[in-house]
Amino acid sequence: MRTLILAVLALVLTAGTLTPSHATAAAPPQAYKQLPKPGTRIPLDASHVFTYGFAAAPKIGTSIMRVEIFTLDGKHDTSFTVKGDADMPSMRGAHASGDQPFVLSNKGVYLLPVRLPMPGDWEIRLTFGKNGKTVLRGSYLFDL
Ligand SMILES: [Cu+2]
C-alpha cells in the first residue's frame, strides 16, 4: 500500500512538471526608442553622435532618408551599419519595407530611398550596428 501511494505521488509530481507553465514570459519585442526630431544631434554610443532626416520634405513616392554619424570631434564616421524599415503603424505590414541597408555616399553620408506610397501615419525604424552588434534602435514617427 505504501509503495502504491509513493508511485501515485511520483506520477502526480511528474505530471506537474510536464504541465506548461503560464509563468513563462514571451521574449520582449525589439524595443525602438522614440528619436528626437530630425536634424538633432543624437548620442549613438560613448564616442559618436548622429543626425537623421529626409534630404527634402517627404512626399508620396520615394524620398531619401539621410543619416550622418560623427565622432565627438565632428568627423564623419562610416564604420557603422545603418538599416531602415518603413511602415504605417495604422496598417502594420501593409507597406512594410523590411530592414533595408543604407548605402554610404562618397561624402560619407548614409542614404536610403524610402517608398511612401500613401498619405497617413508613417514610422521609420533605424537600426545602428557595429561589428555585428546592435548599437541603437530608434523610431521616427511622422505624418505624410
Ligand atoms: Cu497605408
PDB file of N, CA, C and O in Angstrom, residues 14-74:
ATOM      1  N   THR A  14       5.421  14.156 -11.430  1.00  0.00           N
ATOM      2  CA  THR A  14       5.952  14.173 -12.791  1.00  0.00           C
ATOM      3  C   THR A  14       5.006  14.945 -13.712  1.00  0.00           C
ATOM      4  O   THR A  14       5.428  15.791 -14.498  1.00  0.00           O
ATOM      5  N   ALA A  15       3.691  14.644 -13.572  1.00  0.00           N
ATOM      6  CA  ALA A  15       2.709  15.335 -14.412  1.00  0.00           C
ATOM      7  C   ALA A  15       2.788  16.845 -14.174  1.00  0.00           C
ATOM      8  O   ALA A  15       2.679  17.633 -15.106  1.00  0.00           O
ATOM      9  N   GLY A  16       2.991  17.215 -12.922  1.00  0.00           N
ATOM     10  CA  GLY A  16       3.072  18.637 -12.588  1.00  0.00           C
ATOM     11  C   GLY A  16       4.204  19.313 -13.333  1.00  0.00           C
ATOM     12  O   GLY A  16       4.042  20.409 -13.864  1.00  0.00           O
ATOM     13  N   THR A  17       5.324  18.637 -13.422  1.00  0.00           N
ATOM     14  CA  THR A  17       6.470  19.259 -14.093  1.00  0.00           C
ATOM     15  C   THR A  17       6.261  19.336 -15.605  1.00  0.00           C
ATOM     16  O   THR A  17       6.898  20.128 -16.279  1.00  0.00           O
ATOM     17  N   LEU A  18       5.359  18.491 -16.129  1.00  0.00           N
ATOM     18  CA  LEU A  18       5.142  18.497 -17.573  1.00  0.00           C
ATOM     19  C   LEU A  18       4.075  19.521 -17.991  1.00  0.00           C
ATOM     20  O   LEU A  18       3.948  19.840 -19.151  1.00  0.00           O
ATOM     21  N   THR A  19       3.302  19.992 -17.039  1.00  0.00           N
ATOM     22  CA  THR A  19       2.257  20.967 -17.357  1.00  0.00           C
ATOM     23  C   THR A  19       2.902  22.272 -17.827  1.00  0.00           C
ATOM     24  O   THR A  19       3.795  22.792 -17.166  1.00  0.00           O
ATOM     25  N   PRO A  20       2.474  22.802 -18.991  1.00  0.00           N
ATOM     26  CA  PRO A  20       3.060  24.065 -19.455  1.00  0.00           C
ATOM     27  C   PRO A  20       2.868  25.158 -18.408  1.00  0.00           C
ATOM     28  O   PRO A  20       1.789  25.280 -17.831  1.00  0.00           O
ATOM     29  N   SER A  21       3.868  25.933 -18.184  1.00  0.00           N
ATOM     30  CA  SER A  21       3.786  26.970 -17.165  1.00  0.00           C
ATOM     31  C   SER A  21       3.335  28.279 -17.791  1.00  0.00           C
ATOM     32  O   SER A  21       3.888  28.749 -18.779  1.00  0.00           O
ATOM     33  N   HIS A  22       2.323  28.868 -17.214  1.00  0.00           N
ATOM     34  CA  HIS A  22       1.854  30.167 -17.708  1.00  0.00           C
ATOM     35  C   HIS A  22       2.787  31.292 -17.278  1.00  0.00           C
ATOM     36  O   HIS A  22       2.652  32.411 -17.727  1.00  0.00           O
ATOM     37  N   ALA A  23       3.689  30.961 -16.374  1.00  0.00           N
ATOM     38  CA  ALA A  23       4.620  31.983 -15.905  1.00  0.00           C
ATOM     39  C   ALA A  23       5.725  32.253 -16.936  1.00  0.00           C
ATOM     40  O   ALA A  23       6.430  33.240 -16.855  1.00  0.00           O
ATOM     41  N   THR A  24       5.866  31.364 -17.938  1.00  0.00           N
ATOM     42  CA  THR A  24       6.919  31.546 -18.937  1.00  0.00           C
ATOM     43  C   THR A  24       6.626  32.801 -19.763  1.00  0.00           C
ATOM     44  O   THR A  24       5.616  32.866 -20.450  1.00  0.00           O
ATOM     45  N   ALA A  25       7.487  33.785 -19.672  1.00  0.00           N
ATOM     46  CA  ALA A  25       7.267  35.046 -20.372  1.00  0.00           C
ATOM     47  C   ALA A  25       7.741  34.923 -21.818  1.00  0.00           C
ATOM     48  O   ALA A  25       8.766  34.308 -22.096  1.00  0.00           O
ATOM     49  N   ALA A  26       6.967  35.503 -22.735  1.00  0.00           N
ATOM     50  CA  ALA A  26       7.402  35.551 -24.132  1.00  0.00           C
ATOM     51  C   ALA A  26       8.584  36.520 -24.231  1.00  0.00           C
ATOM     52  O   ALA A  26       8.716  37.432 -23.417  1.00  0.00           O
ATOM     53  N   ALA A  27       9.436  36.312 -25.224  1.00  0.00           N
ATOM     54  CA  ALA A  27      10.563  37.222 -25.423  1.00  0.00           C
ATOM     55  C   ALA A  27      10.015  38.619 -25.692  1.00  0.00           C
ATOM     56  O   ALA A  27       9.048  38.770 -26.429  1.00  0.00           O
ATOM     57  N   PRO A  28      10.595  39.667 -25.087  1.00  0.00           N
ATOM     58  CA  PRO A  28      10.073  41.016 -25.314  1.00  0.00           C
ATOM     59  C   PRO A  28      10.277  41.421 -26.766  1.00  0.00           C
ATOM     60  O   PRO A  28      11.251  41.013 -27.393  1.00  0.00           O
ATOM     61  N   PRO A  29       9.358  42.221 -27.339  1.00  0.00           N
ATOM     62  CA  PRO A  29       9.558  42.670 -28.715  1.00  0.00           C
ATOM     63  C   PRO A  29      10.776  43.588 -28.770  1.00  0.00           C
ATOM     64  O   PRO A  29      11.129  44.205 -27.774  1.00  0.00           O
ATOM     65  N   GLN A  30      11.387  43.657 -29.941  1.00  0.00           N
ATOM     66  CA  GLN A  30      12.549  44.544 -30.082  1.00  0.00           C
ATOM     67  C   GLN A  30      12.117  45.968 -29.780  1.00  0.00           C
ATOM     68  O   GLN A  30      11.129  46.451 -30.310  1.00  0.00           O
ATOM     69  N   ALA A  31      12.847  46.606 -28.910  1.00  0.00           N
ATOM     70  CA  ALA A  31      12.451  47.939 -28.468  1.00  0.00           C
ATOM     71  C   ALA A  31      13.118  49.006 -29.334  1.00  0.00           C
ATOM     72  O   ALA A  31      14.333  49.028 -29.480  1.00  0.00           O
ATOM     73  N   TYR A  32      12.300  49.871 -29.928  1.00  0.00           N
ATOM     74  CA  TYR A  32      12.812  51.023 -30.686  1.00  0.00           C
ATOM     75  C   TYR A  32      12.479  52.258 -29.893  1.00  0.00           C
ATOM     76  O   TYR A  32      11.300  52.552 -29.679  1.00  0.00           O
ATOM     77  N   LYS A  33      13.479  52.986 -29.465  1.00  0.00           N
ATOM     78  CA  LYS A  33      13.161  54.174 -28.682  1.00  0.00           C
ATOM     79  C   LYS A  33      12.849  55.342 -29.609  1.00  0.00           C
ATOM     80  O   LYS A  33      13.410  55.461 -30.696  1.00  0.00           O
ATOM     81  N   GLN A  34      11.924  56.152 -29.163  1.00  0.00           N
ATOM     82  CA  GLN A  34      11.490  57.309 -29.943  1.00  0.00           C
ATOM     83  C   GLN A  34      12.652  58.265 -30.133  1.00  0.00           C
ATOM     84  O   GLN A  34      13.277  58.688 -29.151  1.00  0.00           O
ATOM     85  N   LEU A  35      12.949  58.614 -31.376  1.00  0.00           N
ATOM     86  CA  LEU A  35      14.078  59.507 -31.643  1.00  0.00           C
ATOM     87  C   LEU A  35      13.668  60.970 -31.482  1.00  0.00           C
ATOM     88  O   LEU A  35      12.534  61.337 -31.789  1.00  0.00           O
ATOM     89  N   PRO A  36      14.591  61.819 -31.016  1.00  0.00           N
ATOM     90  CA  PRO A  36      14.342  63.271 -31.084  1.00  0.00           C
ATOM     91  C   PRO A  36      14.136  63.682 -32.541  1.00  0.00           C
ATOM     92  O   PRO A  36      14.409  62.912 -33.454  1.00  0.00           O
ATOM     93  N   LYS A  37      13.685  64.904 -32.741  1.00  0.00           N
ATOM     94  CA  LYS A  37      13.270  65.293 -34.091  1.00  0.00           C
ATOM     95  C   LYS A  37      14.443  65.309 -35.087  1.00  0.00           C
ATOM     96  O   LYS A  37      15.609  65.438 -34.674  1.00  0.00           O
ATOM     97  N   PRO A  38      14.120  65.163 -36.387  1.00  0.00           N
ATOM     98  CA  PRO A  38      15.168  65.139 -37.409  1.00  0.00           C
ATOM     99  C   PRO A  38      16.070  66.373 -37.319  1.00  0.00           C
ATOM    100  O   PRO A  38      15.610  67.466 -36.997  1.00  0.00           O
ATOM    101  N   GLY A  39      17.347  66.177 -37.599  1.00  0.00           N
ATOM    102  CA  GLY A  39      18.311  67.270 -37.556  1.00  0.00           C
ATOM    103  C   GLY A  39      19.008  67.423 -36.215  1.00  0.00           C
ATOM    104  O   GLY A  39      20.033  68.100 -36.125  1.00  0.00           O
ATOM    105  N   THR A  40      18.443  66.816 -35.177  1.00  0.00           N
ATOM    106  CA  THR A  40      19.039  66.904 -33.843  1.00  0.00           C
ATOM    107  C   THR A  40      20.276  66.009 -33.770  1.00  0.00           C
ATOM    108  O   THR A  40      20.304  64.945 -34.386  1.00  0.00           O
ATOM    109  N   ARG A  41      21.276  66.463 -33.008  1.00  0.00           N
ATOM    110  CA  ARG A  41      22.423  65.575 -32.749  1.00  0.00           C
ATOM    111  C   ARG A  41      22.045  64.625 -31.625  1.00  0.00           C
ATOM    112  O   ARG A  41      21.705  65.048 -30.525  1.00  0.00           O
ATOM    113  N   ILE A  42      22.097  63.336 -31.927  1.00  0.00           N
ATOM    114  CA  ILE A  42      21.598  62.316 -31.002  1.00  0.00           C
ATOM    115  C   ILE A  42      22.759  61.407 -30.602  1.00  0.00           C
ATOM    116  O   ILE A  42      23.503  60.943 -31.477  1.00  0.00           O
ATOM    117  N   PRO A  43      22.946  61.162 -29.301  1.00  0.00           N
ATOM    118  CA  PRO A  43      24.018  60.245 -28.892  1.00  0.00           C
ATOM    119  C   PRO A  43      23.792  58.850 -29.501  1.00  0.00           C
ATOM    120  O   PRO A  43      22.671  58.340 -29.485  1.00  0.00           O
ATOM    121  N   LEU A  44      24.867  58.274 -30.049  1.00  0.00           N
ATOM    122  CA  LEU A  44      24.784  56.927 -30.616  1.00  0.00           C
ATOM    123  C   LEU A  44      25.451  55.932 -29.673  1.00  0.00           C
ATOM    124  O   LEU A  44      24.863  54.933 -29.291  1.00  0.00           O
ATOM    125  N   ASP A  45      26.701  56.221 -29.338  1.00  0.00           N
ATOM    126  CA  ASP A  45      27.388  55.458 -28.292  1.00  0.00           C
ATOM    127  C   ASP A  45      28.293  56.441 -27.550  1.00  0.00           C
ATOM    128  O   ASP A  45      28.139  57.655 -27.710  1.00  0.00           O
ATOM    129  N   ALA A  46      29.221  55.931 -26.770  1.00  0.00           N
ATOM    130  CA  ALA A  46      30.017  56.819 -25.917  1.00  0.00           C
ATOM    131  C   ALA A  46      30.850  57.808 -26.727  1.00  0.00           C
ATOM    132  O   ALA A  46      31.188  58.883 -26.231  1.00  0.00           O
ATOM    133  N   SER A  47      31.163  57.477 -27.985  1.00  0.00           N
ATOM    134  CA  SER A  47      32.073  58.338 -28.739  1.00  0.00           C
ATOM    135  C   SER A  47      31.521  58.780 -30.093  1.00  0.00           C
ATOM    136  O   SER A  47      32.275  59.233 -30.952  1.00  0.00           O
ATOM    137  N   HIS A  48      30.202  58.643 -30.282  1.00  0.00           N
ATOM    138  CA  HIS A  48      29.595  59.042 -31.557  1.00  0.00           C
ATOM    139  C   HIS A  48      28.227  59.678 -31.341  1.00  0.00           C
ATOM    140  O   HIS A  48      27.510  59.325 -30.404  1.00  0.00           O
ATOM    141  N   VAL A  49      27.897  60.602 -32.246  1.00  0.00           N
ATOM    142  CA  VAL A  49      26.542  61.133 -32.331  1.00  0.00           C
ATOM    143  C   VAL A  49      26.084  60.954 -33.772  1.00  0.00           C
ATOM    144  O   VAL A  49      26.893  60.704 -34.673  1.00  0.00           O
ATOM    145  N   PHE A  50      24.762  61.088 -33.998  1.00  0.00           N
ATOM    146  CA  PHE A  50      24.269  61.012 -35.372  1.00  0.00           C
ATOM    147  C   PHE A  50      23.145  62.007 -35.573  1.00  0.00           C
ATOM    148  O   PHE A  50      22.531  62.496 -34.609  1.00  0.00           O
ATOM    149  N   THR A  51      22.897  62.305 -36.824  1.00  0.00           N
ATOM    150  CA  THR A  51      21.713  63.065 -37.221  1.00  0.00           C
ATOM    151  C   THR A  51      20.987  62.235 -38.280  1.00  0.00           C
ATOM    152  O   THR A  51      21.587  61.385 -38.943  1.00  0.00           O
ATOM    153  N   TYR A  52      19.691  62.482 -38.422  1.00  0.00           N
ATOM    154  CA  TYR A  52      18.932  61.801 -39.470  1.00  0.00           C
ATOM    155  C   TYR A  52      17.894  62.780 -39.982  1.00  0.00           C
ATOM    156  O   TYR A  52      17.582  63.786 -39.319  1.00  0.00           O
ATOM    157  N   GLY A  53      17.357  62.464 -41.149  1.00  0.00           N
ATOM    158  CA  GLY A  53      16.285  63.293 -41.690  1.00  0.00           C
ATOM    159  C   GLY A  53      16.151  63.067 -43.174  1.00  0.00           C
ATOM    160  O   GLY A  53      17.064  62.522 -43.816  1.00  0.00           O
ATOM    161  N   PHE A  54      15.015  63.469 -43.736  1.00  0.00           N
ATOM    162  CA  PHE A  54      14.844  63.366 -45.177  1.00  0.00           C
ATOM    163  C   PHE A  54      15.671  64.442 -45.867  1.00  0.00           C
ATOM    164  O   PHE A  54      15.823  65.555 -45.344  1.00  0.00           O
ATOM    165  N   ALA A  55      16.217  64.097 -47.020  1.00  0.00           N
ATOM    166  CA  ALA A  55      17.025  65.034 -47.791  1.00  0.00           C
ATOM    167  C   ALA A  55      16.170  66.223 -48.220  1.00  0.00           C
ATOM    168  O   ALA A  55      16.655  67.347 -48.307  1.00  0.00           O
ATOM    169  N   ALA A  56      14.894  65.991 -48.502  1.00  0.00           N
ATOM    170  CA  ALA A  56      13.928  67.047 -48.808  1.00  0.00           C
ATOM    171  C   ALA A  56      12.624  66.623 -48.155  1.00  0.00           C
ATOM    172  O   ALA A  56      12.485  65.472 -47.763  1.00  0.00           O
ATOM    173  N   ALA A  57      11.678  67.556 -48.033  1.00  0.00           N
ATOM    174  CA  ALA A  57      10.403  67.223 -47.392  1.00  0.00           C
ATOM    175  C   ALA A  57       9.830  65.962 -48.050  1.00  0.00           C
ATOM    176  O   ALA A  57       9.751  65.897 -49.280  1.00  0.00           O
ATOM    177  N   PRO A  58       9.451  64.969 -47.256  1.00  0.00           N
ATOM    178  CA  PRO A  58       8.979  63.715 -47.854  1.00  0.00           C
ATOM    179  C   PRO A  58       7.667  63.917 -48.599  1.00  0.00           C
ATOM    180  O   PRO A  58       6.860  64.766 -48.231  1.00  0.00           O
ATOM    181  N   LYS A  59       7.491  63.182 -49.666  1.00  0.00           N
ATOM    182  CA  LYS A  59       6.257  63.256 -50.447  1.00  0.00           C
ATOM    183  C   LYS A  59       5.876  61.844 -50.864  1.00  0.00           C
ATOM    184  O   LYS A  59       6.681  60.915 -50.719  1.00  0.00           O
ATOM    185  N   ILE A  60       4.677  61.722 -51.387  1.00  0.00           N
ATOM    186  CA  ILE A  60       4.227  60.412 -51.840  1.00  0.00           C
ATOM    187  C   ILE A  60       5.104  59.979 -52.999  1.00  0.00           C
ATOM    188  O   ILE A  60       5.372  60.754 -53.907  1.00  0.00           O
ATOM    189  N   GLY A  61       5.561  58.762 -52.917  1.00  0.00           N
ATOM    190  CA  GLY A  61       6.521  58.252 -53.890  1.00  0.00           C
ATOM    191  C   GLY A  61       7.733  57.772 -53.127  1.00  0.00           C
ATOM    192  O   GLY A  61       7.598  57.107 -52.107  1.00  0.00           O
ATOM    193  N   THR A  62       8.916  58.170 -53.599  1.00  0.00           N
ATOM    194  CA  THR A  62      10.142  57.750 -52.928  1.00  0.00           C
ATOM    195  C   THR A  62      10.880  58.969 -52.415  1.00  0.00           C
ATOM    196  O   THR A  62      11.064  59.939 -53.152  1.00  0.00           O
ATOM    197  N   SER A  63      11.263  58.949 -51.161  1.00  0.00           N
ATOM    198  CA  SER A  63      12.045  60.027 -50.568  1.00  0.00           C
ATOM    199  C   SER A  63      13.333  59.444 -50.000  1.00  0.00           C
ATOM    200  O   SER A  63      13.392  58.269 -49.654  1.00  0.00           O
ATOM    201  N   ILE A  64      14.349  60.295 -49.932  1.00  0.00           N
ATOM    202  CA  ILE A  64      15.661  59.835 -49.487  1.00  0.00           C
ATOM    203  C   ILE A  64      15.874  60.201 -48.020  1.00  0.00           C
ATOM    204  O   ILE A  64      15.789  61.362 -47.653  1.00  0.00           O
ATOM    205  N   MET A  65      16.136  59.188 -47.212  1.00  0.00           N
ATOM    206  CA  MET A  65      16.494  59.437 -45.812  1.00  0.00           C
ATOM    207  C   MET A  65      18.001  59.448 -45.700  1.00  0.00           C
ATOM    208  O   MET A  65      18.693  58.626 -46.309  1.00  0.00           O
ATOM    209  N   ARG A  66      18.494  60.452 -44.944  1.00  0.00           N
ATOM    210  CA  ARG A  66      19.942  60.608 -44.717  1.00  0.00           C
ATOM    211  C   ARG A  66      20.264  60.359 -43.260  1.00  0.00           C
ATOM    212  O   ARG A  66      19.535  60.811 -42.375  1.00  0.00           O
ATOM    213  N   VAL A  67      21.368  59.705 -43.018  1.00  0.00           N
ATOM    214  CA  VAL A  67      21.904  59.554 -41.662  1.00  0.00           C
ATOM    215  C   VAL A  67      23.378  59.919 -41.722  1.00  0.00           C
ATOM    216  O   VAL A  67      24.091  59.503 -42.649  1.00  0.00           O
ATOM    217  N   GLU A  68      23.805  60.772 -40.783  1.00  0.00           N
ATOM    218  CA  GLU A  68      25.234  61.083 -40.681  1.00  0.00           C
ATOM    219  C   GLU A  68      25.704  60.733 -39.281  1.00  0.00           C
ATOM    220  O   GLU A  68      25.055  61.081 -38.300  1.00  0.00           O
ATOM    221  N   ILE A  69      26.820  60.059 -39.212  1.00  0.00           N
ATOM    222  CA  ILE A  69      27.407  59.664 -37.923  1.00  0.00           C
ATOM    223  C   ILE A  69      28.720  60.413 -37.765  1.00  0.00           C
ATOM    224  O   ILE A  69      29.527  60.469 -38.699  1.00  0.00           O
ATOM    225  N   PHE A  70      28.883  61.009 -36.590  1.00  0.00           N
ATOM    226  CA  PHE A  70      30.070  61.824 -36.331  1.00  0.00           C
ATOM    227  C   PHE A  70      30.804  61.334 -35.088  1.00  0.00           C
ATOM    228  O   PHE A  70      30.172  60.899 -34.113  1.00  0.00           O
ATOM    229  N   THR A  71      32.110  61.456 -35.115  1.00  0.00           N
ATOM    230  CA  THR A  71      32.886  61.317 -33.888  1.00  0.00           C
ATOM    231  C   THR A  71      32.660  62.575 -33.058  1.00  0.00           C
ATOM    232  O   THR A  71      32.118  63.569 -33.557  1.00  0.00           O
ATOM    233  N   LEU A  72      33.075  62.556 -31.804  1.00  0.00           N
ATOM    234  CA  LEU A  72      32.795  63.705 -30.935  1.00  0.00           C
ATOM    235  C   LEU A  72      33.530  64.951 -31.398  1.00  0.00           C
ATOM    236  O   LEU A  72      33.132  66.074 -31.057  1.00  0.00           O
ATOM    237  N   ASP A  73      34.613  64.796 -32.189  1.00  0.00           N
ATOM    238  CA  ASP A  73      35.288  65.982 -32.725  1.00  0.00           C
ATOM    239  C   ASP A  73      34.752  66.358 -34.112  1.00  0.00           C
ATOM    240  O   ASP A  73      35.366  67.152 -34.822  1.00  0.00           O
ATOM    241  N   GLY A  74      33.602  65.779 -34.479  1.00  0.00           N
ATOM    242  CA  GLY A  74      32.881  66.287 -35.641  1.00  0.00           C
ATOM    243  C   GLY A  74      33.219  65.669 -36.984  1.00  0.00           C
ATOM    244  O   GLY A  74      32.784  66.166 -38.020  1.00  0.00           O
TER     245      GLY A  74
END
